[in-house]
Tab-separated table of C-alpha atoms and ligand atoms in Angstrom:
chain	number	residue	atom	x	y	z
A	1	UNK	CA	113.176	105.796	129.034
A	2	UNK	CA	109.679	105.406	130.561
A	3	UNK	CA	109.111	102.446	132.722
A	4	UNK	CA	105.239	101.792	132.021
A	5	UNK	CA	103.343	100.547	134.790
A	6	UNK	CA	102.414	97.025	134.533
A	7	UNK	CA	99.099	97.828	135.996
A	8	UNK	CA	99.038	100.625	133.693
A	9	UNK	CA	95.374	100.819	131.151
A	10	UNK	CA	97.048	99.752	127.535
A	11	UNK	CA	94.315	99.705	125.019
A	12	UNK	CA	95.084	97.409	121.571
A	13	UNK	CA	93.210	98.616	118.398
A	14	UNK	CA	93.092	96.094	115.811
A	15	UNK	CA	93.880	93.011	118.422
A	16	UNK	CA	92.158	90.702	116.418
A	17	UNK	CA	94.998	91.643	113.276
A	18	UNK	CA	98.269	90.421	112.492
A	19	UNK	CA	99.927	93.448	113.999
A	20	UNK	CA	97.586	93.562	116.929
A	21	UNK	CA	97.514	89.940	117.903
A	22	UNK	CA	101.154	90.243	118.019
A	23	UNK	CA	101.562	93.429	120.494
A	24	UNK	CA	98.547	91.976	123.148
A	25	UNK	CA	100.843	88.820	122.804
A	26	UNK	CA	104.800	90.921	123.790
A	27	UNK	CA	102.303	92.765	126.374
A	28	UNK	CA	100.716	89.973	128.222
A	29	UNK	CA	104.651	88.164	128.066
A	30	UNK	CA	105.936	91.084	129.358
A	31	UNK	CA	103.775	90.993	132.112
A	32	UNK	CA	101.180	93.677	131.569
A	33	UNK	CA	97.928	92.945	133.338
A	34	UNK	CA	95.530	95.766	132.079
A	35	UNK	CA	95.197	94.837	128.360
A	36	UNK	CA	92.140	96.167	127.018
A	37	UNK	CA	90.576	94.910	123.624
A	38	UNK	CA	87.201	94.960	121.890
A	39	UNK	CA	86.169	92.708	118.977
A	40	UNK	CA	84.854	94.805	115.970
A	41	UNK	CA	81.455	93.055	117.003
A	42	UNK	CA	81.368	95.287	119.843
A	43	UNK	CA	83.042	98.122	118.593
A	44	UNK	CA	83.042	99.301	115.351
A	45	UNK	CA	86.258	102.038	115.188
A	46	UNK	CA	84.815	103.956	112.236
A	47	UNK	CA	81.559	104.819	114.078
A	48	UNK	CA	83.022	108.497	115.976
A	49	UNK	CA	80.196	107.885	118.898
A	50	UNK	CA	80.962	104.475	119.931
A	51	UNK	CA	85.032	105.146	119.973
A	52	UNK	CA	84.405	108.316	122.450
A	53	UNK	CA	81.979	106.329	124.465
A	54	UNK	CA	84.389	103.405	124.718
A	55	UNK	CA	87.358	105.882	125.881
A	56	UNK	CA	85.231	107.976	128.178
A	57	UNK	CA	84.124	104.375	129.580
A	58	UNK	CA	87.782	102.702	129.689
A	59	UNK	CA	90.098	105.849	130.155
A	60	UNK	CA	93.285	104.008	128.687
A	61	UNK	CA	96.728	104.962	129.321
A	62	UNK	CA	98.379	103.992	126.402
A	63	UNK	CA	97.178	103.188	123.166
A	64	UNK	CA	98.481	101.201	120.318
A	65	UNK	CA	96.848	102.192	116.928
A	66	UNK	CA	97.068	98.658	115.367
A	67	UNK	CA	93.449	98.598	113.789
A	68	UNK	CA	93.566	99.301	109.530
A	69	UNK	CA	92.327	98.436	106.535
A	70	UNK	CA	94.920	96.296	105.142
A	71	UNK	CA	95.149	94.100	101.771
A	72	UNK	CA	97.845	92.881	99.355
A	73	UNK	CA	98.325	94.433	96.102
A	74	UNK	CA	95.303	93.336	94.398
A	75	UNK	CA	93.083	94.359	97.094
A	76	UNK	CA	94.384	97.741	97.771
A	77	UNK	CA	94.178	98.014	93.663
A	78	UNK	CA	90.282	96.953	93.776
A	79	UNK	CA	88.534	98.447	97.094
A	80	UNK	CA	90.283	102.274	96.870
A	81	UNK	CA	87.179	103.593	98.233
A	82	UNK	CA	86.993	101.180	101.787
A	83	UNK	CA	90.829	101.766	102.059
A	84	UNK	CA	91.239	105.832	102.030
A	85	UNK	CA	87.705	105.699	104.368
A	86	UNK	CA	87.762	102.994	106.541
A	87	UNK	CA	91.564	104.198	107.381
A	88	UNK	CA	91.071	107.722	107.567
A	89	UNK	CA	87.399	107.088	110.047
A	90	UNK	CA	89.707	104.430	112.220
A	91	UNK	CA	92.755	107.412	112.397
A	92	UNK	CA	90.348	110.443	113.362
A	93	UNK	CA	88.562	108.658	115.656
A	94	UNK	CA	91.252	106.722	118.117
A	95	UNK	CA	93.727	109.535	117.862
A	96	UNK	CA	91.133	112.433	118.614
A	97	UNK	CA	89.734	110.398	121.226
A	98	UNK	CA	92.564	109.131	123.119
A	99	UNK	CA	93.890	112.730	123.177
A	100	UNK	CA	90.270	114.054	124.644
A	101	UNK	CA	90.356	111.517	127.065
A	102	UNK	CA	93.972	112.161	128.822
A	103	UNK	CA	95.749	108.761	127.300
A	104	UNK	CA	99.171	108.910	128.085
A	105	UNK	CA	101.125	107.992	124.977
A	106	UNK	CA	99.633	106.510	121.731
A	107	UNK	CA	101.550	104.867	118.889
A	108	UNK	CA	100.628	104.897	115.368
A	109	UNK	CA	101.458	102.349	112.819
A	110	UNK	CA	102.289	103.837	109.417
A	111	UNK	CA	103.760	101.484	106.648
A	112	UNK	CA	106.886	101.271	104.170
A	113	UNK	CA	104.202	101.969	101.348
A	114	UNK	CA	103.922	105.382	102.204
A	115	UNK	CA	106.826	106.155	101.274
A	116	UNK	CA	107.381	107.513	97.359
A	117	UNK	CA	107.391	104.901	95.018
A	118	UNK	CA	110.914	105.636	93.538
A	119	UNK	CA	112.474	107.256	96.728
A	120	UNK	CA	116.166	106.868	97.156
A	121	UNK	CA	117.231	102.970	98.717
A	122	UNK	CA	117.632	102.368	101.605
A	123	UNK	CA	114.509	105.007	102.481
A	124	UNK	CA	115.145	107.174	105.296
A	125	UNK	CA	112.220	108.778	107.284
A	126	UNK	CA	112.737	112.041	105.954
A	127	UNK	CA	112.029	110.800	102.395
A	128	UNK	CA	108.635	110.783	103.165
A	129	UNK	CA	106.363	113.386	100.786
A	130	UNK	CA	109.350	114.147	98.587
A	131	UNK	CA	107.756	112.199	95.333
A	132	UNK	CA	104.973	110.443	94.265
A	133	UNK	CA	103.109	107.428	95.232
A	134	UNK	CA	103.094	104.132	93.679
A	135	UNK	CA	99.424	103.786	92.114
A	136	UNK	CA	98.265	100.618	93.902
A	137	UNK	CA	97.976	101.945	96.804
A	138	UNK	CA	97.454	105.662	97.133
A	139	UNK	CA	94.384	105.599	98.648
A	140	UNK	CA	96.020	103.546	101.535
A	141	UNK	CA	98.611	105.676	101.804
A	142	UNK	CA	97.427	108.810	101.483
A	143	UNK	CA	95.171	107.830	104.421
A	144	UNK	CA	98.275	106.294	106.473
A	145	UNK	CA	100.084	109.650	105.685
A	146	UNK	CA	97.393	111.503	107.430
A	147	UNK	CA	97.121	109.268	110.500
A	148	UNK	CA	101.222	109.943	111.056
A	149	UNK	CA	100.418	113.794	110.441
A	150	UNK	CA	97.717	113.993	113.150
A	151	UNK	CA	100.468	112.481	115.514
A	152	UNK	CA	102.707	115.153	114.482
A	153	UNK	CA	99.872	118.155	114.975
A	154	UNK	CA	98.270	116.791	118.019
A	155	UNK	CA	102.106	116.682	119.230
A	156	UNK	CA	102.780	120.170	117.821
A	157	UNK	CA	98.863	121.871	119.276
A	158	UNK	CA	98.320	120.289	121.917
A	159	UNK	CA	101.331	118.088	123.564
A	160	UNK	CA	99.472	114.852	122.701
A	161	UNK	CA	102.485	111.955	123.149
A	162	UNK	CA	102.231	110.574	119.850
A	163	UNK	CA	104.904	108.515	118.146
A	164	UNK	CA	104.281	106.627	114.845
A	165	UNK	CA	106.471	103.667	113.628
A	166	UNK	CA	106.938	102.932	110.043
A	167	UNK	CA	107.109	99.108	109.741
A	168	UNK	CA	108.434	97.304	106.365
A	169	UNK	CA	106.461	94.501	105.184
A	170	UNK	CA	105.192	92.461	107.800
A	171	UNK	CA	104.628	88.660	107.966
A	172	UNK	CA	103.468	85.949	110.789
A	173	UNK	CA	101.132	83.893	112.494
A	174	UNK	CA	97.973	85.272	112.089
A	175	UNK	CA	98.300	86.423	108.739
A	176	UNK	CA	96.263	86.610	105.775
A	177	UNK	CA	96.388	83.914	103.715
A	178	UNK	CA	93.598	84.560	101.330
A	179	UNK	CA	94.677	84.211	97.303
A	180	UNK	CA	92.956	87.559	96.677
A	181	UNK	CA	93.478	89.797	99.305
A	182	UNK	CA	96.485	88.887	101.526
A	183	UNK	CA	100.159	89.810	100.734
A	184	UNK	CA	102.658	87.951	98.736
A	185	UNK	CA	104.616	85.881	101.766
A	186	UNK	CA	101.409	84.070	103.098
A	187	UNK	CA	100.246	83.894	99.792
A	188	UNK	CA	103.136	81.970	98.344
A	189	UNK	CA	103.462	79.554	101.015
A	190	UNK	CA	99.894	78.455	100.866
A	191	UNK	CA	99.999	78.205	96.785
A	192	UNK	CA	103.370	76.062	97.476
A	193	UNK	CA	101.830	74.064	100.072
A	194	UNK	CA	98.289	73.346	98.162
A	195	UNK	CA	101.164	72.657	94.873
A	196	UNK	CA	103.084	70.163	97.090
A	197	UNK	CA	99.571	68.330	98.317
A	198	UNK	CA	98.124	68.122	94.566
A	199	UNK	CA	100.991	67.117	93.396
A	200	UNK	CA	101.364	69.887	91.023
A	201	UNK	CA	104.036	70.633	88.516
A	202	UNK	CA	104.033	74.075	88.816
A	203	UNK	CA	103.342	77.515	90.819
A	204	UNK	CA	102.003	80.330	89.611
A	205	UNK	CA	104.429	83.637	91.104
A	206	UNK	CA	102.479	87.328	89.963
A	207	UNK	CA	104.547	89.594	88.279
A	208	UNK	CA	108.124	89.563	87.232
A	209	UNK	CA	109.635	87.843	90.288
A	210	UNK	CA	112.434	91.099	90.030
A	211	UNK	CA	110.205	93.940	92.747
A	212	UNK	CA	112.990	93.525	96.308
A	213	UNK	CA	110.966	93.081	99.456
A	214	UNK	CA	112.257	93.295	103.043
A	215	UNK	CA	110.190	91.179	105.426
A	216	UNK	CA	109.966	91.803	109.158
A	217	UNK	CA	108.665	89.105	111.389
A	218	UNK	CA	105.370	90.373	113.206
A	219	UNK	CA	106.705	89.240	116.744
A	220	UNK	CA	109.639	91.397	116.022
A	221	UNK	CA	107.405	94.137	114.822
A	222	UNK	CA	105.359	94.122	118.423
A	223	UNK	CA	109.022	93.521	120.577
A	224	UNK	CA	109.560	97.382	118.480
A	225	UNK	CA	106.287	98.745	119.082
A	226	UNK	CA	106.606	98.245	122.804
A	227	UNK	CA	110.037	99.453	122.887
A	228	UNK	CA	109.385	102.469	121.346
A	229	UNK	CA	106.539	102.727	123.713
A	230	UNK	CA	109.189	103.196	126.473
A	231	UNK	CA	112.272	104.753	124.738
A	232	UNK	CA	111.043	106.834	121.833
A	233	UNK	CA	109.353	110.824	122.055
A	234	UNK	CA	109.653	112.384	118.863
A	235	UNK	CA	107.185	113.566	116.028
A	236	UNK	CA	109.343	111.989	113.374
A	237	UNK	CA	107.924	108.808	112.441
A	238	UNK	CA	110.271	106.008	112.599
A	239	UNK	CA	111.493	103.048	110.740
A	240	UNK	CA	110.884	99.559	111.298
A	241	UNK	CA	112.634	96.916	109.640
A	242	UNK	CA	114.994	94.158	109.465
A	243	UNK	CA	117.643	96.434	107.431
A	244	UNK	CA	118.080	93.758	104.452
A	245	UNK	CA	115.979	92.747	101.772
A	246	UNK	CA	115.171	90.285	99.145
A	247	UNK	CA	113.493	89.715	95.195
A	248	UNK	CA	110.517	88.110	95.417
A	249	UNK	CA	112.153	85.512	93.127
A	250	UNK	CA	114.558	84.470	96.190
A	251	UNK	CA	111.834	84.796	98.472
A	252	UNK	CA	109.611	82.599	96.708
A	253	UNK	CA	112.649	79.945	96.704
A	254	UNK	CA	113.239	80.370	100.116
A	255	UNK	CA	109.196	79.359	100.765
A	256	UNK	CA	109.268	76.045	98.442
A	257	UNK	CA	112.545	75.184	100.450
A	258	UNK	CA	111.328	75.284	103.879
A	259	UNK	CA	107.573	74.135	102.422
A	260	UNK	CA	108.993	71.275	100.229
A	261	UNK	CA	107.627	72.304	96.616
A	262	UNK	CA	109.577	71.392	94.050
A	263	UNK	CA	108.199	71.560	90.821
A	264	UNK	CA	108.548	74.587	88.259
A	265	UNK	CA	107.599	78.551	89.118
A	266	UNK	CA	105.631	80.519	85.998
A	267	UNK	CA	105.949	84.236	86.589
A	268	UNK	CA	102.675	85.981	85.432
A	269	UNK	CA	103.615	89.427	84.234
A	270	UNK	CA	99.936	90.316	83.418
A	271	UNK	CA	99.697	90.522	86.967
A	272	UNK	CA	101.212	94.540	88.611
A	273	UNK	CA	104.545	94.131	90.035
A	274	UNK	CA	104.195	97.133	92.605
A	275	UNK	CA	106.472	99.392	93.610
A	276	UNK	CA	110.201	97.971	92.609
A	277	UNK	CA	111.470	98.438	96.514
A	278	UNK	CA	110.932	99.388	99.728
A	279	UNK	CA	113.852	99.006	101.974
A	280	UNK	CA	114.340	101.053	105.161
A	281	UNK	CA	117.109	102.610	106.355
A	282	UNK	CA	116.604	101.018	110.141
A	283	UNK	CA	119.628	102.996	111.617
A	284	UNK	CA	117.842	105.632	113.979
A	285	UNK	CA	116.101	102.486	115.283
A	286	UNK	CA	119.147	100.420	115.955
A	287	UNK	CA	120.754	104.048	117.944
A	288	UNK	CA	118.436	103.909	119.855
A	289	UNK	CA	119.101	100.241	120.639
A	290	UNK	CA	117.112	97.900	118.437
A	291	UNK	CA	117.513	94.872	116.135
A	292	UNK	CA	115.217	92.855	114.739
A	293	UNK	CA	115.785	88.916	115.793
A	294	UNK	CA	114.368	86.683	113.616
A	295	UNK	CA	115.621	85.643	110.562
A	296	UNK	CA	113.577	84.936	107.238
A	297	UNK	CA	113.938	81.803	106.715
A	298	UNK	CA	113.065	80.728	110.537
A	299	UNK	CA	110.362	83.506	110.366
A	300	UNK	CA	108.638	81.459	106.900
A	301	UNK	CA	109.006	78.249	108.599
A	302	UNK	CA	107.455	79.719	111.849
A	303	UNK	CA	104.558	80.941	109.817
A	304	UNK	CA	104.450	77.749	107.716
A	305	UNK	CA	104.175	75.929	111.458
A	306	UNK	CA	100.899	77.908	111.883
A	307	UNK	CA	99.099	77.674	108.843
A	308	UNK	CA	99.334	74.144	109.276
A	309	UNK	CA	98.125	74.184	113.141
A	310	UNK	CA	95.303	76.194	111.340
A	311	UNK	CA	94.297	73.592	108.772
A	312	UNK	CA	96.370	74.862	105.834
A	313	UNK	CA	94.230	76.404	103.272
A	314	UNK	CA	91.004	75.896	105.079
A	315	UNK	CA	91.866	77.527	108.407
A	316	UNK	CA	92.303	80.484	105.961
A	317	UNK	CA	89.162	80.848	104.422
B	1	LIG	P1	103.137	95.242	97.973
B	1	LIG	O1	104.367	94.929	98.801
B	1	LIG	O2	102.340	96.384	98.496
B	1	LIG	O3	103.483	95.414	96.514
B	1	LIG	O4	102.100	94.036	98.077
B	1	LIG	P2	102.177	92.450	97.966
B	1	LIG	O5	102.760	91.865	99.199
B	1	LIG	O6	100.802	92.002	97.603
B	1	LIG	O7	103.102	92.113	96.706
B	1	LIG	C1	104.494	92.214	96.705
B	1	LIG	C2	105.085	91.695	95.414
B	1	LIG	O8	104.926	90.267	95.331
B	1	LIG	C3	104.477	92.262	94.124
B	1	LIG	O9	105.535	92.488	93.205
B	1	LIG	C4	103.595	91.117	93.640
B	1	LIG	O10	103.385	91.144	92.226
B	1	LIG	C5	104.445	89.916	94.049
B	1	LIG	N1	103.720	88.638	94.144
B	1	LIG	C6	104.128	87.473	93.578
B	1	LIG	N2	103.230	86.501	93.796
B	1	LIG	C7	102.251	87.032	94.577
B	1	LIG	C8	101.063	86.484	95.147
B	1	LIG	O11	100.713	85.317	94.992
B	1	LIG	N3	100.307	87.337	95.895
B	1	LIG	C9	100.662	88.648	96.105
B	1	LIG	N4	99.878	89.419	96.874
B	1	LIG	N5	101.785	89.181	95.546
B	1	LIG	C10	102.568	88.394	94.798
């Protein structure tokens, strides 16, 4: 175990993000008083130039690689091109330059999607480029793939410290909760809320309502990231979850329960139905001493809380 230095220079990429928002939030509870950010105004990741400047400027000690190009299903299906770039340009350029520039430690976040599309359940780590990828999103992954393999060769080369985490599906305040682009929790709990206010009769659920999801509570996501911060030196990238999942038929009952819709769901099967699951295997995690606290159902009605603070559906926009 490595007792960071409060004091110590922790850089956030992608602080403004769900994932991001989250870890700045565990750090600054946890007492760290050096948390760096930049808004994307400032700093735009994919430009090479302005990353090295801003890490020959700032010097950070550890880095958290929270920054992506992230979407729901029918984004990831619709802007291929700005997901394989905008990923691979944000991966080059903070993992070259944190390396250059003597960072301690960085971790990488990978995702459950990069996994093969039918790999054995529950999916271990070392499933990972043993099969195909599901279609939606192969750009993404592709590009997430080579972010945790640049961990693994800078490790390898040069004896850069860096881990990568593999998180399931992740959910929270600050999420997306755009129609189009965000992913299916957030997106079902604002079409059951703007159901409930109309009055509505029905819901309209994409796909089959069969696909099994496991959902991992972005404040449990960051308590991981930081943990494995302290406790975890190894080139195998490793699994973050809540070790159970759910259909997104039981899902989507769980959000009109705790939202208060109760009118009829209509399951569009035009719409894709993605990859039919994604559940990790979360035992090296838990070895190595972590569990995942928060429950779904208090994690939807947590969320829920927020989207309200925010204004419901206009907050989102
Ligand atoms: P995925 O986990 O990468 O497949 O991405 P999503 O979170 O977007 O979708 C997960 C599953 O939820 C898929 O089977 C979708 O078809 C289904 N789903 C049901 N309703 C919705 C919805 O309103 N929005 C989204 N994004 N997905 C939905």
């Amino acid at each position: 175990m490595v007792e960071i230095n409060k004091e110590a220079r922790v850089y956030v990429a992608g602080h403004r993000g769900l994932v991001g928002s989250a870890i700045c939030r565990a750090l600054k509870s946890a007492g760290y008083t050096n948390v760096i950010t930049r808004p994307r105004a400032e700093l735009d990741l994919c430009d090479r130039a302005a990353v090295d400047r801003f890490f020959g400027a700032e010097k950070p000690d550890y880095v958290f690689v929270a920054a992506a190009k992230v979407g729901g299903i029918h984004a990831n299906n619709t802007q291929p091109a700005a997901f394989i770039h905008d990923n691979l340009s944000i991966e080059i350029n903070l993992i070259d330059a944190a390396y250059r520039h003597g960072a301690e430690k960085l971790l990488f976040l990978g995702s459950s999607c990069i996994y093969p599309k039918l790999a054995p359940q529950p999916i271990r780590e070392e499933y990972l480029l043993t099969g195909e990828l599901e279609p939606t999103n192969e750009p993404y992954a592709i590009a997430k793939i080579a972010g945790l393999k640049m961990c693994e060769s800078y490790r390898r080369q040069y004896g850069f410290n860096a881990i990568s985490v593999m998180p399931t599906n992740i959910y929270g305040p600050g999420d997306n909760f755009d129609l189009e682009t965000g992913h299916v929790l957030p997106a079902l709990i604002r079409k059951a809320h703007e159901a409930k206010v109309s009055g509505a009769k029905e819901m309209g659920v994409w796909g089959t309502g069969n696909p099994r999801r496991e959902f991992l509570h972005v404040d449990d996501l960051a308590d991981a990231c930081l943990f494995c911060m302290q406790r975890y030196e190894d080139s195998l990238a490793l699994n973050v979850g809540v070790g159970d999942d759910v259909t997104i038929r039981e899902l989507v009952e769980t959000v009109c329960d705790v939202v208060g819709f109760e009118g009829e769901l209509v399951f569009d099967t035009s719409k894709p139905d993605g990859t039919p699951r994604k559940w990790l295997d979360v035992g090296r995690l838990a070895d190595l001493g972590w569990r995942a606290k928060i429950g779904l159902r208090d994690g939807i009605t947590d969320t829920y809380r927020w989207y309200l603070e925010q204004g419901g559906a206009l907050a989102a926009e």
